[in-house]
PDB file of N, CA and C in Angstrom:
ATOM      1  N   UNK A  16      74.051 138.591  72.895  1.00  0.00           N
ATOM      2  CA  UNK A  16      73.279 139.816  72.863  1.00  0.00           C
ATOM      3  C   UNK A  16      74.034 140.892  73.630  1.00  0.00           C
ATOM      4  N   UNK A  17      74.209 141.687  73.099  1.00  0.00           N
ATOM      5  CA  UNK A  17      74.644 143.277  73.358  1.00  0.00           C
ATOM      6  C   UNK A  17      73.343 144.118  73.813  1.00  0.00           C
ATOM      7  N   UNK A  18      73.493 144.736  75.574  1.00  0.00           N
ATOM      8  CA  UNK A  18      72.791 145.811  75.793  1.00  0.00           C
ATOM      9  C   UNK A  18      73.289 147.132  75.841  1.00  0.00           C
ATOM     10  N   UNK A  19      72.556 148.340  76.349  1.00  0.00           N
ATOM     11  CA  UNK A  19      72.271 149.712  76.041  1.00  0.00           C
ATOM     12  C   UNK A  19      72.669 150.008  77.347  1.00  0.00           C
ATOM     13  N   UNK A  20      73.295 150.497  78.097  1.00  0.00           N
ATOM     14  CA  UNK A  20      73.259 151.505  79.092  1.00  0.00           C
ATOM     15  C   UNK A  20      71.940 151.141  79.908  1.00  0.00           C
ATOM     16  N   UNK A  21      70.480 151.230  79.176  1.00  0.00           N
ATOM     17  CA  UNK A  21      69.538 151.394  79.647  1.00  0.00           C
ATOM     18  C   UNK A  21      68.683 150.212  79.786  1.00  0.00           C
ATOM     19  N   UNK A  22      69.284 149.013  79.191  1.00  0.00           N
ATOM     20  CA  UNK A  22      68.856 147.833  78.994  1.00  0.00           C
ATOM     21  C   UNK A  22      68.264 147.489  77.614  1.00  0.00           C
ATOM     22  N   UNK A  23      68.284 148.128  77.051  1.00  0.00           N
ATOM     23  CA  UNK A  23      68.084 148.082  75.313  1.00  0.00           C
ATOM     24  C   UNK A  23      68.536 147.023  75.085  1.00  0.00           C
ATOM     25  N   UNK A  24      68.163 145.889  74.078  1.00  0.00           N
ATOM     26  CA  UNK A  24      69.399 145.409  73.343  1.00  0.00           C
ATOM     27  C   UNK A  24      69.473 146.366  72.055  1.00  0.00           C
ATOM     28  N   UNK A  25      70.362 146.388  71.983  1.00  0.00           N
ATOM     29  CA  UNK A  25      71.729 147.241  70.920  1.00  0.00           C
ATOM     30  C   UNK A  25      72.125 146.191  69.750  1.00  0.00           C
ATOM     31  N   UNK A  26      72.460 145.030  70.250  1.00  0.00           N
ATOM     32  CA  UNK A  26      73.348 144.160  69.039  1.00  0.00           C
ATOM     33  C   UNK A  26      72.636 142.515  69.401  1.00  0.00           C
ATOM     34  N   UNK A  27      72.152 141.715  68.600  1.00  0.00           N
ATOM     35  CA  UNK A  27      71.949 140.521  68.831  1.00  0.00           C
ATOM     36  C   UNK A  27      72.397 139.352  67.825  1.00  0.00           C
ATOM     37  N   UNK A  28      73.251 138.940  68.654  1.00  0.00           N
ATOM     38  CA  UNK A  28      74.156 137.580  67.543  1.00  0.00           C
ATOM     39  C   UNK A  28      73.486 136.446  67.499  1.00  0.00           C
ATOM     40  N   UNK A  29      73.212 135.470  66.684  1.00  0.00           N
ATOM     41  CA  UNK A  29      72.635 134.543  66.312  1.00  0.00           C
ATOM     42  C   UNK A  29      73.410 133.611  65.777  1.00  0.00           C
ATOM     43  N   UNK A  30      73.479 132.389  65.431  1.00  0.00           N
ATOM     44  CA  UNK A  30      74.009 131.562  64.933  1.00  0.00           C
ATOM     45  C   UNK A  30      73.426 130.066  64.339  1.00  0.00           C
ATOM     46  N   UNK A  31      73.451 129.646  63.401  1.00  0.00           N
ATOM     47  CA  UNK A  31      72.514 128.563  63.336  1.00  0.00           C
ATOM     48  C   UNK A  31      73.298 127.502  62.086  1.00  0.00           C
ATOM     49  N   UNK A  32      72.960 126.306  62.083  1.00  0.00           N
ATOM     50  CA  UNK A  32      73.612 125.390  60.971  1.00  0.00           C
ATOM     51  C   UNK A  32      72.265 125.541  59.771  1.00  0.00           C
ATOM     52  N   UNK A  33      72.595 125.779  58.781  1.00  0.00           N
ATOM     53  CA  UNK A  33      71.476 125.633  57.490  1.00  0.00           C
ATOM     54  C   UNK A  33      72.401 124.701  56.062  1.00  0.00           C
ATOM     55  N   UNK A  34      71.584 123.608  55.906  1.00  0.00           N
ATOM     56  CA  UNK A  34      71.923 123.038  54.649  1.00  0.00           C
ATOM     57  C   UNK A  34      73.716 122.730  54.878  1.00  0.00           C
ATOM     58  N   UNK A  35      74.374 123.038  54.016  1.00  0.00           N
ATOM     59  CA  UNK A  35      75.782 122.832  54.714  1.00  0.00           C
ATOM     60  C   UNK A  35      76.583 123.878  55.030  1.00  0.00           C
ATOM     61  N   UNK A  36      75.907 124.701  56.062  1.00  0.00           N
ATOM     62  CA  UNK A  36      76.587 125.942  56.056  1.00  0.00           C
ATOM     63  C   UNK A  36      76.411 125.966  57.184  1.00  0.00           C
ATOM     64  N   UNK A  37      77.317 126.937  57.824  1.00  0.00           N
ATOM     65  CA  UNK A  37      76.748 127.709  58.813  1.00  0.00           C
ATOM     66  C   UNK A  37      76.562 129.390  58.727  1.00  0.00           C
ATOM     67  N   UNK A  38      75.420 129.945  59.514  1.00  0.00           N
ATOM     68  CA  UNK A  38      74.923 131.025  59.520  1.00  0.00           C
ATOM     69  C   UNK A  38      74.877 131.906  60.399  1.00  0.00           C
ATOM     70  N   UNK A  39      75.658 133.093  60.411  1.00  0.00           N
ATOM     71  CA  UNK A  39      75.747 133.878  61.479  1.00  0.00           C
ATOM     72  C   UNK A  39      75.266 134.996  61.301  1.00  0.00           C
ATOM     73  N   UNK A  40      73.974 135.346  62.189  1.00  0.00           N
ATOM     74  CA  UNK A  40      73.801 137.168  62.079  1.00  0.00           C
ATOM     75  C   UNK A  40      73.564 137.745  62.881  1.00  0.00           C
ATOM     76  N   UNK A  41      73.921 138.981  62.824  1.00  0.00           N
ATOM     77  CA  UNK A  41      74.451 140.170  63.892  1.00  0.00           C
ATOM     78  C   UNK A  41      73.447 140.986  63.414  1.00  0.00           C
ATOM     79  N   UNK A  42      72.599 141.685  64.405  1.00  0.00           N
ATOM     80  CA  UNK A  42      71.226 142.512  64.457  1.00  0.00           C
ATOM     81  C   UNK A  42      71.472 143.776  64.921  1.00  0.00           C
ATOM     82  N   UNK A  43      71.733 145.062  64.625  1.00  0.00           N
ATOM     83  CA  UNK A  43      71.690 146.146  65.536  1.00  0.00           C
ATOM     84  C   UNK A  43      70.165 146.749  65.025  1.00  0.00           C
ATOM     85  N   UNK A  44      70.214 147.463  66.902  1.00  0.00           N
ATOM     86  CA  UNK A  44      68.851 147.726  66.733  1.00  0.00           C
ATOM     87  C   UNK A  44      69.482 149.197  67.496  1.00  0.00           C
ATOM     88  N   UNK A  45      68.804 150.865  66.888  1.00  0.00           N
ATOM     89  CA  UNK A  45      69.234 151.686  67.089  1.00  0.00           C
ATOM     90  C   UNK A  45      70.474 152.186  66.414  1.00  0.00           C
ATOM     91  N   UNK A  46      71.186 151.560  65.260  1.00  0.00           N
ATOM     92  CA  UNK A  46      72.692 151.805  65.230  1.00  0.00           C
ATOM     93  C   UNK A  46      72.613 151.408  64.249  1.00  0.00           C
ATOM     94  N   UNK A  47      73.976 151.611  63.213  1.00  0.00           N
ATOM     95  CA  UNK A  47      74.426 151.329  61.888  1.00  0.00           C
ATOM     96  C   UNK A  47      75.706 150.548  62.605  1.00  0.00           C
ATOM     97  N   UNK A  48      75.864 149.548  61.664  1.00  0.00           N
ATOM     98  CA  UNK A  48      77.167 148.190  62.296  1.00  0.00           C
ATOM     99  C   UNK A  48      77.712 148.232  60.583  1.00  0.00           C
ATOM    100  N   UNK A  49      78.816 148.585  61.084  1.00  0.00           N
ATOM    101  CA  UNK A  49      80.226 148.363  60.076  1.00  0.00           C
ATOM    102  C   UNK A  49      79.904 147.448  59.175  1.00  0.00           C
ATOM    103  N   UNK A  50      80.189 146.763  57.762  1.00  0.00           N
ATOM    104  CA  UNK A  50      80.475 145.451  57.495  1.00  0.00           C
ATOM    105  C   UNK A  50      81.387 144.822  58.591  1.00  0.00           C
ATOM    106  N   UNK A  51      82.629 145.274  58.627  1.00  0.00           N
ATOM    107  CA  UNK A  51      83.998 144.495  59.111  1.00  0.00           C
ATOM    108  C   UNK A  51      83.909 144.609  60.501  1.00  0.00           C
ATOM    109  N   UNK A  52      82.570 145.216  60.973  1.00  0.00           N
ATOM    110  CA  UNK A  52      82.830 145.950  62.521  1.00  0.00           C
ATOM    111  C   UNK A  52      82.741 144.601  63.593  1.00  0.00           C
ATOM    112  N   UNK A  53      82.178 143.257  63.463  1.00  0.00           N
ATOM    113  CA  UNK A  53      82.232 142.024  63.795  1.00  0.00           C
ATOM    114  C   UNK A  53      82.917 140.545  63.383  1.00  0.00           C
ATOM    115  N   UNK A  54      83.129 141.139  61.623  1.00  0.00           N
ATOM    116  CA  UNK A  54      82.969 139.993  60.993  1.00  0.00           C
ATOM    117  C   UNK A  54      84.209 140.336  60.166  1.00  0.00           C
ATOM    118  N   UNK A  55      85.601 140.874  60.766  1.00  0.00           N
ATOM    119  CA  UNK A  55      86.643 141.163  59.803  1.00  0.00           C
ATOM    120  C   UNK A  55      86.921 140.555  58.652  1.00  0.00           C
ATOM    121  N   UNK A  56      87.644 141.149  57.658  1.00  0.00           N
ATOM    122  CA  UNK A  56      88.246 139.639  56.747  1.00  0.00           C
ATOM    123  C   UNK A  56      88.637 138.484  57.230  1.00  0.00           C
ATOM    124  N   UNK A  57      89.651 139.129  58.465  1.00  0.00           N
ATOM    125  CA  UNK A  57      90.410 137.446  58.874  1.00  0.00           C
ATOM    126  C   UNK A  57      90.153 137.005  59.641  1.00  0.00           C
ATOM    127  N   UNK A  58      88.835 136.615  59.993  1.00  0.00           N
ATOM    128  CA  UNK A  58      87.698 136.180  61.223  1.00  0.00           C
ATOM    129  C   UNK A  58      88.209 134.995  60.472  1.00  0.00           C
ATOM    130  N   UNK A  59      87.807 133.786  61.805  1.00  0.00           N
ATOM    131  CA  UNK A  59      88.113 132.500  61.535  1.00  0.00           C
ATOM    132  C   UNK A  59      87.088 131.841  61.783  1.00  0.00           C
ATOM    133  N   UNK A  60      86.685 130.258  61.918  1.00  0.00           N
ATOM    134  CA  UNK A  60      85.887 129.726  62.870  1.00  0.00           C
ATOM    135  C   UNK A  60      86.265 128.259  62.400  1.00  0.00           C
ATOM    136  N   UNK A  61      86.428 127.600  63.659  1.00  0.00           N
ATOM    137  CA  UNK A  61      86.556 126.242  64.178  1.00  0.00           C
ATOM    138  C   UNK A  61      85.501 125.787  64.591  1.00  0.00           C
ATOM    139  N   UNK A  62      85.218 124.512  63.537  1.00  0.00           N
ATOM    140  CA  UNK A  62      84.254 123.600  63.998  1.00  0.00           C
ATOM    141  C   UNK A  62      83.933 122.870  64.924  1.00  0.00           C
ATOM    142  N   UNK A  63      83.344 122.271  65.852  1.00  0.00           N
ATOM    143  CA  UNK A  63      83.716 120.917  66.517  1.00  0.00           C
ATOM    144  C   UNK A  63      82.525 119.837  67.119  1.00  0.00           C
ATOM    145  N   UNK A  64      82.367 119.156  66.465  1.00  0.00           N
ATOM    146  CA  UNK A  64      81.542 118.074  66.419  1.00  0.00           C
ATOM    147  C   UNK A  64      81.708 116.879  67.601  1.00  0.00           C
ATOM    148  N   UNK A  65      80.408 116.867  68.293  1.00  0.00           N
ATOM    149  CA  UNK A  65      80.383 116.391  69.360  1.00  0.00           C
ATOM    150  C   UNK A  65      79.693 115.238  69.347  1.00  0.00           C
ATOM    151  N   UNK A  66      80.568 114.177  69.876  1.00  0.00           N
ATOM    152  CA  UNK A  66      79.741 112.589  69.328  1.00  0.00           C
ATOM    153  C   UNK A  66      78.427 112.792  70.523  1.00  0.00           C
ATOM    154  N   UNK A  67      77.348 112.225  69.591  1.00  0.00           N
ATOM    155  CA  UNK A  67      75.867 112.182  70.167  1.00  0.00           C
ATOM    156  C   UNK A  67      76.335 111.342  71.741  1.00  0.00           C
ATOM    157  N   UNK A  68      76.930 110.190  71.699  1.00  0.00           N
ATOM    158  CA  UNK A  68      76.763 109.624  72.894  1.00  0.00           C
ATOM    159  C   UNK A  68      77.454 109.928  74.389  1.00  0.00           C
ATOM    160  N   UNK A  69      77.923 111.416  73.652  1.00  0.00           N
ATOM    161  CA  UNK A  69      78.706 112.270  74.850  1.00  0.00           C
ATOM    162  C   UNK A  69      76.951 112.794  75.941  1.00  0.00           C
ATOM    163  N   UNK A  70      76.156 113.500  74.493  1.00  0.00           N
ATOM    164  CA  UNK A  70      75.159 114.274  74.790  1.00  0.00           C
ATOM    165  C   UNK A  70      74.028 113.858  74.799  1.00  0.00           C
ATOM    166  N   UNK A  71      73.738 112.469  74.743  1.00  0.00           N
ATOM    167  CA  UNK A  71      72.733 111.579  75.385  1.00  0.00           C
ATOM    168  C   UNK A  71      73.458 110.680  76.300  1.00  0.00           C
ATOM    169  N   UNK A  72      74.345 110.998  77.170  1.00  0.00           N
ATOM    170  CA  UNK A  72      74.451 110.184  77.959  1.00  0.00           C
ATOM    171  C   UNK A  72      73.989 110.315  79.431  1.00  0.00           C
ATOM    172  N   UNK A  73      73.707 109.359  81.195  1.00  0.00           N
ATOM    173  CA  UNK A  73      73.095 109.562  81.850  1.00  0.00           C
ATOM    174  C   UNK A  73      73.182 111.134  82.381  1.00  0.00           C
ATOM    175  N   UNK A  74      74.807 111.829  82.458  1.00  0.00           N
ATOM    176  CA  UNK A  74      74.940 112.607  83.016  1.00  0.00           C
ATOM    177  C   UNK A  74      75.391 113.371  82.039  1.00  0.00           C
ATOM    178  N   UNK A  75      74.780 114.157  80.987  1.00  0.00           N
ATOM    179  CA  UNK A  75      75.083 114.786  79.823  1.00  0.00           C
ATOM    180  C   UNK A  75      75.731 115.857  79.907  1.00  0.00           C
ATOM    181  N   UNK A  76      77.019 116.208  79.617  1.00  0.00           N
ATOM    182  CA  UNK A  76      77.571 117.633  79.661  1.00  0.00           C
ATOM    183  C   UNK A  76      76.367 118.946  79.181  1.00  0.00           C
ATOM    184  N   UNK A  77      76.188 120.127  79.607  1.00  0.00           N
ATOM    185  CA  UNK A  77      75.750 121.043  79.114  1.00  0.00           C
ATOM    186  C   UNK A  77      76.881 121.781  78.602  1.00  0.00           C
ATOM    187  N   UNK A  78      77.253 121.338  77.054  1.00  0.00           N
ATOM    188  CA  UNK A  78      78.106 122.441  76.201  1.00  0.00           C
ATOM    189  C   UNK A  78      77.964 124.228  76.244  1.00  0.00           C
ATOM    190  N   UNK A  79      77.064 124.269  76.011  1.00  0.00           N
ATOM    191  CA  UNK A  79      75.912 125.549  75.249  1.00  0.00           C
ATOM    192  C   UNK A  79      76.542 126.553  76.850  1.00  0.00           C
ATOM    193  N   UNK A  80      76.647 125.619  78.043  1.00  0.00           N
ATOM    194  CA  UNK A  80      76.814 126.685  79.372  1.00  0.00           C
ATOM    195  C   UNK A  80      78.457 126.721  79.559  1.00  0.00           C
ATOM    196  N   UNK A  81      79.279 127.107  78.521  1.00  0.00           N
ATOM    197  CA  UNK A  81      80.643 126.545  78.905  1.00  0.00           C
ATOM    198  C   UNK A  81      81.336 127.400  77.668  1.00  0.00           C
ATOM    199  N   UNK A  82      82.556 127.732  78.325  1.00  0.00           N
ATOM    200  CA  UNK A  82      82.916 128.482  77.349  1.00  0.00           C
ATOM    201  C   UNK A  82      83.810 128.214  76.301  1.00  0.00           C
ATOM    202  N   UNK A  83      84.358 128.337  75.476  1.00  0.00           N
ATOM    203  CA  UNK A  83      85.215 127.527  74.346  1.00  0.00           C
ATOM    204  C   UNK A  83      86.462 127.328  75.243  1.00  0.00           C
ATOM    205  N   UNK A  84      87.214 127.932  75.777  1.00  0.00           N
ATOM    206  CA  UNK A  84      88.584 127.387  76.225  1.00  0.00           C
ATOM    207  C   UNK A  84      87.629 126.054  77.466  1.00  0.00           C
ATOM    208  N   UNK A  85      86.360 126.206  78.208  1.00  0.00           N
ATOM    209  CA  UNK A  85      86.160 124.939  78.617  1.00  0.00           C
ATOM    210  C   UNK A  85      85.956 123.653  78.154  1.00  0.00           C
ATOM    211  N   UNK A  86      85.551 124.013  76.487  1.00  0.00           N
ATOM    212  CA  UNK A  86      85.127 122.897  75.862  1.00  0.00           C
ATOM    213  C   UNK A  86      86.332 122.021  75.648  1.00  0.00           C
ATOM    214  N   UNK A  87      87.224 122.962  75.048  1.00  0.00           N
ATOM    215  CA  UNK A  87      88.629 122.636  74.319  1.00  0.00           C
ATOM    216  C   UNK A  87      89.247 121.965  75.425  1.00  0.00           C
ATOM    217  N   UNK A  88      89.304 122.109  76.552  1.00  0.00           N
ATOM    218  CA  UNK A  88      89.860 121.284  77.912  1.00  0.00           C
ATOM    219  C   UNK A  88      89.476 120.454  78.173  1.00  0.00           C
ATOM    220  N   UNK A  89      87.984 120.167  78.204  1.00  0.00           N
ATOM    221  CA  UNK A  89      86.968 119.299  78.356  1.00  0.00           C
ATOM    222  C   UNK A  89      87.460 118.053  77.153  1.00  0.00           C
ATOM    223  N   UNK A  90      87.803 118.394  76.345  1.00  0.00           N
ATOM    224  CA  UNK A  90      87.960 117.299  75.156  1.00  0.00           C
ATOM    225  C   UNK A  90      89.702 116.838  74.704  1.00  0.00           C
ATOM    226  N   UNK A  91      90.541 118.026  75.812  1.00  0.00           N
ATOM    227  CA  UNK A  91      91.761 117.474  75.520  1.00  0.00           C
ATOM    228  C   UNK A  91      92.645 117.915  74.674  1.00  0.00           C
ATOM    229  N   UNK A  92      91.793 118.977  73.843  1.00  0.00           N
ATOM    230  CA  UNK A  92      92.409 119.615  72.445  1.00  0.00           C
ATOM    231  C   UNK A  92      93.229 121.091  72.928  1.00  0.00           C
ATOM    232  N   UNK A  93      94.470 121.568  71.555  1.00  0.00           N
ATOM    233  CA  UNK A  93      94.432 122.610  71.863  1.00  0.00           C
ATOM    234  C   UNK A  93      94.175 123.566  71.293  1.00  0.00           C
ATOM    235  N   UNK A  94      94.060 124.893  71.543  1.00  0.00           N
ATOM    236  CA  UNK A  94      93.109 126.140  71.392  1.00  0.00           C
ATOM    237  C   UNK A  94      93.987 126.828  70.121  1.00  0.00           C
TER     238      UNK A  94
END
């Protein structure tokens, strides 16, 4: 989420898995948003699938609070 100077939100990103897709949308509130102004042609996105018994385990990582270069470290991979 994107705020206003004044505390507005301005822009709110969303993201969600549907059917076999994934779904991303970008909300401006107050404003007209580009097509390309988020979502260029050559936007990319990398998947990454996290075995359940990482995230039911006693001491469960919180992914969701971590940022992608932490995840990507966290798992060993590179960026």
């Amino acid at each position: 989420t994107q705020y206003t100077a004044s505390g507005d939100v301005e822009l709110s990103f969303t993201s969600r898995i549907q059917g076999n897709g994934l779904v991303i949308q970008i909300q401006a509130f107050g404003r007209n948003v580009a097509n390309d102004e988020y979502l260029p042609p050559e936007t990319q996105f990398r998947y990454l699938i996290v075995p359940a018994d990482i995230t039911a385990s006693k001491n469960p990582v919180e992914f969701e609070k971590m940022s992608y270069e932490e995840v990507m470290d966290f798992f060993g991979l590179e960026q």
